[in-house]
Amino acid sequence: MTGVDSVFSSVIFCYFLDRGPSSIDYFFLGEITEDPNLTAVRLMTKSTAMVKGDISQQVEQSITNQLSGPDIFPVDPKCRMVWYNWLIGNRFSKDSRIKSTGAMAGIYCIYRKDKEGIIRNSLKVIEQILRNLSLDFKTIDDVIRKKLNLTTSTSITHEHFAKIIKESDTSVITKSISSELNEKVKKYSEVRGDKYGPQTAKFKVILQNMVFKKGTPDEIIGQSNKRQFWDSMIKILDLQIQSKLPKIASKELNEKELRDVFQLLTNQKIWRELPLGKIHPSIQSKDVSFFFFYYWLAHHQLLKKKKALKFYQKIVK
């Protein structure tokens, strides 16, 4: 896959050594704009703590064994990243805590901002790939064997450890990760695109123009404000549906009840009562109905139910 075709432009493998966050293997399609070890400090500082709230900025807990992001890539505001953190044991560490529990490692996958839609639609696939990778690297010995192409019978020494630190500017690990991610994410997004591509594009227009009123004096600005506004809107919609269909139980709906909710949106167009902006010229009222039906299902986690998902897929064909 060429650089133009690639979804991810760079992959960086970071690890918390005794000296601090370090890039121990990295692959860049483009030019490296700063010392990779300084990049590692930026990345691991951002990713190793969960921040509670936008105001207090209090560290709550470390994030491990799950995909994080998308978020801004701190080295280049035109790029975004997703990442996966886990602990890797290091018997060569001088820190007794690291010897017993391991140190933080992370795979950081960087992409251009215009790939955001593909990434968000492929988060499940990305997380699975990176989780599987983390299982291959449980100790620093596993990393050393991979980077230095050593057999399982080779006894790993401190000299080997020193060598991988010295030769961190290789892409032995990250180049293969980049290839797998780009191949599988592109394939997955193409399959989903056949089913949901046009709809996804319309949903984005509805969200930006009708919900957040982009380009108007009433535009909702800022991620925190947008999140609060959207939460409020979907709750208002839910109350509207409950008031008109008081007997439905949102957690377990049969097809008739799902159809009743859908008809409230398509026939009665109850979404018109929401504080929305004007319909964009490229959008029809049925698109707005599909939009709110989809996110109402998501609000109640019904898209995880086979019955509800099957019904939704049937009506959008």
mmCIF file of C-alpha atoms in Angstrom:
data_model
loop_
_atom_site.group_PDB
_atom_site.id
_atom_site.type_symbol
_atom_site.label_atom_id
_atom_site.label_comp_id
_atom_site.label_asym_id
_atom_site.label_seq_id
_atom_site.Cartn_x
_atom_site.Cartn_y
_atom_site.Cartn_z
ATOM 1 C CA MET A 1 0.000 0.000 0.000
ATOM 2 C CA THR A 2 1.437 3.380 -0.980
ATOM 3 C CA GLY A 3 1.680 6.402 1.273
ATOM 4 C CA VAL A 4 -1.228 8.023 -0.565
ATOM 5 C CA ASP A 5 -3.438 4.967 -0.032
ATOM 6 C CA SER A 6 -2.452 4.481 3.604
ATOM 7 C CA VAL A 7 -4.885 5.309 6.367
ATOM 8 C CA PHE A 8 -2.136 5.546 8.989
ATOM 9 C CA SER A 9 0.914 7.655 8.178
ATOM 10 C CA SER A 10 3.032 6.665 11.183
ATOM 11 C CA VAL A 11 3.223 4.146 14.016
ATOM 12 C CA ILE A 12 5.337 4.693 17.144
ATOM 13 C CA PHE A 13 6.141 2.064 19.785
ATOM 14 C CA CYS A 14 6.874 3.779 23.107
ATOM 15 C CA TYR A 15 8.059 2.297 26.386
ATOM 16 C CA PHE A 16 8.714 3.744 29.820
ATOM 17 C CA LEU A 17 12.391 3.037 30.498
ATOM 18 C CA ASP A 18 14.138 3.994 33.730
ATOM 19 C CA ARG A 19 15.210 7.242 32.051
ATOM 20 C CA GLY A 20 11.597 7.998 31.106
ATOM 21 C CA PRO A 21 9.315 7.641 28.056
ATOM 22 C CA SER A 22 11.251 6.494 24.969
ATOM 23 C CA SER A 23 10.499 5.580 21.370
ATOM 24 C CA ILE A 24 11.970 2.102 20.962
ATOM 25 C CA ASP A 25 10.705 1.448 17.424
ATOM 26 C CA TYR A 26 8.964 3.720 14.934
ATOM 27 C CA PHE A 27 7.812 3.896 11.335
ATOM 28 C CA PHE A 28 7.149 7.191 9.515
ATOM 29 C CA LEU A 29 5.927 7.565 5.946
ATOM 30 C CA GLY A 30 6.735 11.252 6.042
ATOM 31 C CA GLU A 31 9.463 13.391 7.560
ATOM 32 C CA ILE A 32 10.270 13.122 11.282
ATOM 33 C CA THR A 33 9.768 16.610 12.701
ATOM 34 C CA GLU A 34 11.318 16.157 16.167
ATOM 35 C CA ASP A 35 13.422 13.757 18.229
ATOM 36 C CA PRO A 36 11.308 10.572 18.587
ATOM 37 C CA ASN A 37 12.165 10.354 22.292
ATOM 38 C CA LEU A 38 10.749 13.849 22.835
ATOM 39 C CA THR A 39 7.670 12.712 20.892
ATOM 40 C CA ALA A 40 7.446 9.722 23.252
ATOM 41 C CA VAL A 41 7.414 12.076 26.253
ATOM 42 C CA ARG A 42 4.547 14.041 24.689
ATOM 43 C CA LEU A 43 2.586 10.909 23.834
ATOM 44 C CA MET A 44 3.010 9.029 27.089
ATOM 45 C CA THR A 45 2.323 12.116 29.176
ATOM 46 C CA LYS A 46 -0.973 12.464 27.324
ATOM 47 C CA SER A 47 -1.935 8.807 27.397
ATOM 48 C CA THR A 48 -0.907 7.343 30.732
ATOM 49 C CA ALA A 49 -3.531 9.116 32.800
ATOM 50 C CA MET A 50 -7.277 9.507 32.536
ATOM 51 C CA VAL A 51 -8.201 13.119 33.129
ATOM 52 C CA LYS A 52 -11.363 13.792 35.086
ATOM 53 C CA GLY A 53 -13.261 16.728 33.604
ATOM 54 C CA ASP A 54 -12.118 19.662 31.525
ATOM 55 C CA ILE A 55 -11.918 22.044 34.483
ATOM 56 C CA SER A 56 -10.228 20.194 37.335
ATOM 57 C CA GLN A 57 -7.739 18.215 35.214
ATOM 58 C CA GLN A 58 -7.325 15.723 38.060
ATOM 59 C CA VAL A 59 -5.531 12.488 37.327
ATOM 60 C CA GLU A 60 -7.946 9.648 38.035
ATOM 61 C CA GLN A 61 -6.305 6.422 36.869
ATOM 62 C CA SER A 62 -4.041 4.929 34.250
ATOM 63 C CA ILE A 63 -5.548 3.622 31.037
ATOM 64 C CA THR A 64 -4.362 0.169 30.033
ATOM 65 C CA ASN A 65 -5.556 -2.688 27.845
ATOM 66 C CA GLN A 66 -8.000 -0.600 25.855
ATOM 67 C CA LEU A 67 -7.966 1.610 22.802
ATOM 68 C CA SER A 68 -7.801 5.340 23.481
ATOM 69 C CA GLY A 69 -8.556 8.268 21.197
ATOM 70 C CA PRO A 70 -9.065 9.557 18.624
ATOM 71 C CA ASP A 71 -7.205 12.602 19.875
ATOM 72 C CA ILE A 72 -4.889 15.285 18.529
ATOM 73 C CA PHE A 73 -1.355 14.182 17.694
ATOM 74 C CA PRO A 74 0.621 16.738 19.787
ATOM 75 C CA VAL A 75 3.469 17.030 17.288
ATOM 76 C CA ASP A 76 1.255 18.021 14.332
ATOM 77 C CA PRO A 77 -2.225 19.599 14.771
ATOM 78 C CA LYS A 78 -3.171 18.406 11.267
ATOM 79 C CA CYS A 79 -2.901 14.811 12.470
ATOM 80 C CA ARG A 80 -4.822 12.683 14.915
ATOM 81 C CA MET A 81 -3.973 9.441 16.693
ATOM 82 C CA VAL A 82 -5.390 6.389 18.417
ATOM 83 C CA TRP A 83 -3.315 4.343 20.821
ATOM 84 C CA TYR A 84 -3.233 1.241 22.983
ATOM 85 C CA ASN A 85 -1.392 1.021 26.322
ATOM 86 C CA TRP A 86 -0.406 -2.052 28.303
ATOM 87 C CA LEU A 87 2.292 -3.139 30.768
ATOM 88 C CA ILE A 88 5.482 -4.882 29.697
ATOM 89 C CA GLY A 89 7.671 -6.578 32.284
ATOM 90 C CA ASN A 90 11.315 -5.491 32.382
ATOM 91 C CA ARG A 91 13.720 -7.571 34.447
ATOM 92 C CA PHE A 92 16.563 -5.231 33.454
ATOM 93 C CA SER A 93 14.977 -2.232 35.158
ATOM 94 C CA LYS A 94 16.591 -0.714 38.216
ATOM 95 C CA ASP A 95 13.157 0.213 39.543
ATOM 96 C CA SER A 96 11.809 -2.525 41.829
ATOM 97 C CA ARG A 97 8.210 -1.504 41.049
ATOM 98 C CA ILE A 98 8.737 -2.032 37.336
ATOM 99 C CA LYS A 99 10.379 -5.382 37.985
ATOM 100 C CA SER A 100 7.282 -6.553 39.839
ATOM 101 C CA THR A 101 4.463 -4.940 37.843
ATOM 102 C CA GLY A 102 5.995 -3.935 34.499
ATOM 103 C CA ALA A 103 6.242 -0.548 32.821
ATOM 104 C CA MET A 104 3.848 1.267 30.530
ATOM 105 C CA ALA A 105 4.110 0.604 26.809
ATOM 106 C CA GLY A 106 2.043 2.081 24.005
ATOM 107 C CA ILE A 107 1.484 1.765 20.279
ATOM 108 C CA TYR A 108 0.529 5.165 18.817
ATOM 109 C CA CYS A 109 -1.082 5.156 15.367
ATOM 110 C CA ILE A 110 -1.102 8.519 13.586
ATOM 111 C CA TYR A 111 -3.335 9.536 10.689
ATOM 112 C CA ARG A 112 -4.262 12.667 8.784
ATOM 113 C CA LYS A 113 -7.333 14.558 9.951
ATOM 114 C CA ASP A 114 -9.221 13.787 6.722
ATOM 115 C CA LYS A 115 -9.155 10.056 7.629
ATOM 116 C CA GLU A 116 -11.206 10.645 10.782
ATOM 117 C CA GLY A 117 -14.373 9.028 9.431
ATOM 118 C CA ILE A 118 -12.573 5.837 8.414
ATOM 119 C CA ILE A 119 -10.869 5.592 11.807
ATOM 120 C CA ARG A 120 -14.033 6.111 13.848
ATOM 121 C CA ASN A 121 -15.839 3.453 11.821
ATOM 122 C CA SER A 122 -12.954 1.004 12.338
ATOM 123 C CA LEU A 123 -12.131 1.414 16.043
ATOM 124 C CA LYS A 124 -13.235 -2.134 16.853
ATOM 125 C CA VAL A 125 -10.861 -3.597 14.251
ATOM 126 C CA ILE A 126 -7.979 -1.352 15.330
ATOM 127 C CA GLU A 127 -8.424 -2.280 18.981
ATOM 128 C CA GLN A 128 -8.434 -6.005 18.174
ATOM 129 C CA ILE A 129 -5.212 -5.731 16.147
ATOM 130 C CA LEU A 130 -3.399 -3.803 18.886
ATOM 131 C CA ARG A 131 -4.731 -6.039 21.654
ATOM 132 C CA ASN A 132 -3.426 -9.107 19.837
ATOM 133 C CA LEU A 133 -0.095 -7.365 19.418
ATOM 134 C CA SER A 134 0.135 -6.604 23.135
ATOM 135 C CA LEU A 135 -0.243 -10.314 23.892
ATOM 136 C CA ASP A 136 2.920 -10.966 21.859
ATOM 137 C CA PHE A 137 4.906 -8.495 23.971
ATOM 138 C CA LYS A 138 4.424 -9.347 27.621
ATOM 139 C CA THR A 139 8.056 -8.825 28.656
ATOM 140 C CA ILE A 140 11.005 -6.839 27.353
ATOM 141 C CA ASP A 141 12.520 -10.170 26.301
ATOM 142 C CA ASP A 142 9.711 -10.548 23.735
ATOM 143 C CA VAL A 143 10.483 -7.091 22.333
ATOM 144 C CA ILE A 144 14.216 -7.827 22.159
ATOM 145 C CA ARG A 145 13.677 -11.117 20.307
ATOM 146 C CA LYS A 146 11.472 -9.419 17.734
ATOM 147 C CA LYS A 147 13.701 -6.383 17.163
ATOM 148 C CA LEU A 148 16.937 -8.381 16.983
ATOM 149 C CA ASN A 149 15.388 -11.389 15.226
ATOM 150 C CA LEU A 150 16.596 -13.818 17.903
ATOM 151 C CA THR A 151 15.422 -17.403 18.309
ATOM 152 C CA THR A 152 13.474 -18.543 21.350
ATOM 153 C CA SER A 153 16.517 -20.563 22.441
ATOM 154 C CA THR A 154 18.749 -17.465 22.629
ATOM 155 C CA SER A 155 19.450 -16.318 26.165
ATOM 156 C CA ILE A 156 18.592 -12.625 26.466
ATOM 157 C CA THR A 157 21.221 -10.523 28.245
ATOM 158 C CA HIS A 158 21.572 -6.928 29.379
ATOM 159 C CA GLU A 159 23.740 -6.328 26.294
ATOM 160 C CA HIS A 160 20.754 -7.182 24.101
ATOM 161 C CA PHE A 161 18.640 -4.748 26.099
ATOM 162 C CA ALA A 162 21.228 -1.981 25.650
ATOM 163 C CA LYS A 163 21.345 -2.702 21.932
ATOM 164 C CA ILE A 164 17.612 -2.211 21.309
ATOM 165 C CA ILE A 165 17.784 1.126 23.119
ATOM 166 C CA LYS A 166 20.762 2.200 21.035
ATOM 167 C CA GLU A 167 19.116 1.046 17.794
ATOM 168 C CA SER A 168 15.678 2.503 18.476
ATOM 169 C CA ASP A 169 15.509 4.136 15.051
ATOM 170 C CA THR A 170 14.468 0.883 13.385
ATOM 171 C CA SER A 171 10.992 -0.031 12.173
ATOM 172 C CA VAL A 172 11.207 -3.806 12.631
ATOM 173 C CA ILE A 173 8.051 -3.927 14.736
ATOM 174 C CA THR A 174 6.136 -0.818 13.698
ATOM 175 C CA LYS A 175 6.390 -1.266 9.927
ATOM 176 C CA SER A 176 4.570 -4.604 10.104
ATOM 177 C CA ILE A 177 1.980 -3.079 12.467
ATOM 178 C CA SER A 178 1.424 -0.231 10.023
ATOM 179 C CA SER A 179 0.976 -2.665 7.120
ATOM 180 C CA GLU A 180 -1.540 -4.806 9.015
ATOM 181 C CA LEU A 181 -3.518 -1.820 10.275
ATOM 182 C CA ASN A 182 -3.699 -0.160 6.866
ATOM 183 C CA GLU A 183 -4.677 -3.353 5.076
ATOM 184 C CA LYS A 184 -7.384 -4.470 7.516
ATOM 185 C CA VAL A 185 -8.820 -1.022 8.259
ATOM 186 C CA LYS A 186 -9.045 -0.186 4.551
ATOM 187 C CA LYS A 187 -10.732 -3.509 3.805
ATOM 188 C CA TYR A 188 -13.131 -3.141 6.733
ATOM 189 C CA SER A 189 -14.053 0.434 5.840
ATOM 190 C CA GLU A 190 -14.700 -0.552 2.205
ATOM 191 C CA VAL A 191 -17.125 -3.295 3.300
ATOM 192 C CA ARG A 192 -18.911 -0.926 5.685
ATOM 193 C CA GLY A 193 -18.830 1.817 3.079
ATOM 194 C CA ASP A 194 -20.892 -0.297 0.702
ATOM 195 C CA LYS A 195 -23.629 -0.526 3.336
ATOM 196 C CA TYR A 196 -23.364 2.713 5.278
ATOM 197 C CA GLY A 197 -21.120 5.096 3.330
ATOM 198 C CA PRO A 198 -23.706 7.495 1.884
ATOM 199 C CA GLN A 199 -25.664 7.387 5.126
ATOM 200 C CA THR A 200 -22.560 8.130 7.222
ATOM 201 C CA ALA A 201 -21.829 11.181 5.070
ATOM 202 C CA LYS A 202 -25.393 12.452 5.511
ATOM 203 C CA PHE A 203 -25.284 11.842 9.254
ATOM 204 C CA LYS A 204 -22.175 13.999 9.489
ATOM 205 C CA VAL A 205 -23.919 16.860 7.661
ATOM 206 C CA ILE A 206 -26.969 16.559 9.937
ATOM 207 C CA LEU A 207 -24.821 16.542 13.076
ATOM 208 C CA GLN A 208 -22.685 19.500 12.053
ATOM 209 C CA ASN A 209 -25.309 21.673 10.358
ATOM 210 C CA MET A 210 -28.629 20.857 11.998
ATOM 211 C CA VAL A 211 -27.588 19.799 15.498
ATOM 212 C CA PHE A 212 -24.537 22.005 16.088
ATOM 213 C CA LYS A 213 -25.744 24.748 13.679
ATOM 214 C CA LYS A 214 -22.376 25.187 11.990
ATOM 215 C CA GLY A 215 -21.827 28.611 10.409
ATOM 216 C CA THR A 216 -24.723 30.308 12.204
ATOM 217 C CA PRO A 217 -24.782 32.767 15.138
ATOM 218 C CA ASP A 218 -26.198 29.926 17.293
ATOM 219 C CA GLU A 219 -23.360 27.480 16.502
ATOM 220 C CA ILE A 220 -22.425 25.137 19.356
ATOM 221 C CA ILE A 221 -18.665 25.466 19.787
ATOM 222 C CA GLY A 222 -16.256 23.375 21.863
ATOM 223 C CA GLN A 223 -16.230 19.634 22.486
ATOM 224 C CA SER A 224 -17.586 19.910 26.020
ATOM 225 C CA ASN A 225 -20.486 22.152 24.928
ATOM 226 C CA LYS A 226 -21.229 19.904 21.959
ATOM 227 C CA ARG A 227 -21.284 16.806 24.142
ATOM 228 C CA GLN A 228 -23.614 18.431 26.686
ATOM 229 C CA PHE A 229 -25.893 19.790 23.969
ATOM 230 C CA TRP A 230 -26.115 16.427 22.217
ATOM 231 C CA ASP A 231 -26.796 14.559 25.473
ATOM 232 C CA SER A 232 -29.576 17.005 26.240
ATOM 233 C CA MET A 233 -31.092 16.671 22.763
ATOM 234 C CA ILE A 234 -31.141 12.864 22.707
ATOM 235 C CA LYS A 235 -32.728 12.849 26.189
ATOM 236 C CA ILE A 236 -35.444 15.254 25.003
ATOM 237 C CA LEU A 237 -36.119 12.979 22.043
ATOM 238 C CA ASP A 238 -36.300 9.978 24.356
ATOM 239 C CA LEU A 239 -38.858 11.748 26.560
ATOM 240 C CA GLN A 240 -40.933 12.581 23.475
ATOM 241 C CA ILE A 241 -40.958 8.930 22.435
ATOM 242 C CA GLN A 242 -41.811 7.732 25.948
ATOM 243 C CA SER A 243 -44.693 10.194 26.224
ATOM 244 C CA LYS A 244 -46.203 8.956 22.945
ATOM 245 C CA LEU A 245 -45.399 5.277 23.528
ATOM 246 C CA PRO A 246 -45.568 4.914 27.332
ATOM 247 C CA LYS A 247 -45.779 1.110 27.274
ATOM 248 C CA ILE A 248 -42.513 0.393 25.490
ATOM 249 C CA ALA A 249 -39.571 -1.017 27.439
ATOM 250 C CA SER A 250 -36.501 0.375 25.729
ATOM 251 C CA LYS A 251 -34.125 -2.437 26.710
ATOM 252 C CA GLU A 252 -36.096 -5.239 25.059
ATOM 253 C CA LEU A 253 -38.157 -4.176 22.047
ATOM 254 C CA ASN A 254 -39.887 -6.424 19.548
ATOM 255 C CA GLU A 255 -40.094 -5.486 15.874
ATOM 256 C CA LYS A 256 -43.545 -3.916 16.228
ATOM 257 C CA GLU A 257 -42.322 -1.590 18.982
ATOM 258 C CA LEU A 258 -39.227 -0.695 16.990
ATOM 259 C CA ARG A 259 -41.437 0.082 14.021
ATOM 260 C CA ASP A 260 -43.687 2.245 16.208
ATOM 261 C CA VAL A 261 -40.691 4.326 17.292
ATOM 262 C CA PHE A 262 -39.466 4.562 13.716
ATOM 263 C CA GLN A 263 -42.885 5.746 12.511
ATOM 264 C CA LEU A 264 -42.940 8.479 15.159
ATOM 265 C CA LEU A 265 -39.796 9.808 13.545
ATOM 266 C CA THR A 266 -40.699 9.261 9.891
ATOM 267 C CA ASN A 267 -44.445 9.908 9.831
ATOM 268 C CA GLN A 268 -44.990 12.304 12.710
ATOM 269 C CA LYS A 269 -41.464 13.743 12.466
ATOM 270 C CA ILE A 270 -41.299 14.421 16.194
ATOM 271 C CA TRP A 271 -37.693 15.528 15.757
ATOM 272 C CA ARG A 272 -39.080 18.827 14.452
ATOM 273 C CA GLU A 273 -39.796 19.744 18.077
ATOM 274 C CA LEU A 274 -36.090 19.618 18.892
ATOM 275 C CA PRO A 275 -33.938 22.799 18.891
ATOM 276 C CA LEU A 276 -32.462 22.083 15.455
ATOM 277 C CA GLY A 277 -31.066 24.292 12.729
ATOM 278 C CA LYS A 278 -32.373 24.358 9.157
ATOM 279 C CA ILE A 279 -32.224 21.237 6.998
ATOM 280 C CA HIS A 280 -29.175 21.322 4.729
ATOM 281 C CA PRO A 281 -30.030 21.367 0.971
ATOM 282 C CA SER A 282 -28.366 17.959 0.501
ATOM 283 C CA ILE A 283 -30.502 16.362 3.239
ATOM 284 C CA GLN A 284 -34.088 15.082 3.063
ATOM 285 C CA SER A 285 -36.437 14.743 6.032
ATOM 286 C CA LYS A 286 -36.214 10.936 5.829
ATOM 287 C CA ASP A 287 -32.434 11.227 6.359
ATOM 288 C CA VAL A 288 -33.055 13.143 9.584
ATOM 289 C CA SER A 289 -35.508 10.448 10.702
ATOM 290 C CA PHE A 290 -32.932 7.728 10.054
ATOM 291 C CA PHE A 291 -30.331 9.802 11.904
ATOM 292 C CA PHE A 292 -32.378 10.179 15.078
ATOM 293 C CA PHE A 293 -33.627 6.598 14.979
ATOM 294 C CA TYR A 294 -30.038 5.325 14.760
ATOM 295 C CA TYR A 295 -28.840 7.472 17.655
ATOM 296 C CA TRP A 296 -31.902 6.733 19.758
ATOM 297 C CA LEU A 297 -31.078 3.020 19.359
ATOM 298 C CA ALA A 298 -27.452 3.755 20.243
ATOM 299 C CA HIS A 299 -28.567 5.807 23.283
ATOM 300 C CA HIS A 300 -30.275 2.711 24.684
ATOM 301 C CA GLN A 301 -27.447 0.396 23.509
ATOM 302 C CA LEU A 302 -29.963 -1.424 21.316
ATOM 303 C CA LEU A 303 -27.592 -1.645 18.364
ATOM 304 C CA LYS A 304 -25.826 -4.364 20.367
ATOM 305 C CA LYS A 305 -29.039 -6.413 20.218
ATOM 306 C CA LYS A 306 -29.314 -8.592 17.121
ATOM 307 C CA LYS A 307 -33.053 -7.978 16.781
ATOM 308 C CA ALA A 308 -32.754 -4.184 16.779
ATOM 309 C CA LEU A 309 -29.686 -4.144 14.534
ATOM 310 C CA LYS A 310 -31.335 -6.483 12.042
ATOM 311 C CA PHE A 311 -34.423 -4.258 11.929
ATOM 312 C CA TYR A 312 -32.325 -1.133 11.419
ATOM 313 C CA GLN A 313 -30.347 -2.756 8.599
ATOM 314 C CA LYS A 314 -33.582 -3.839 6.966
ATOM 315 C CA ILE A 315 -35.165 -0.381 6.956
ATOM 316 C CA VAL A 316 -32.090 1.400 5.579
ATOM 317 C CA LYS A 317 -31.741 -0.875 2.531
#
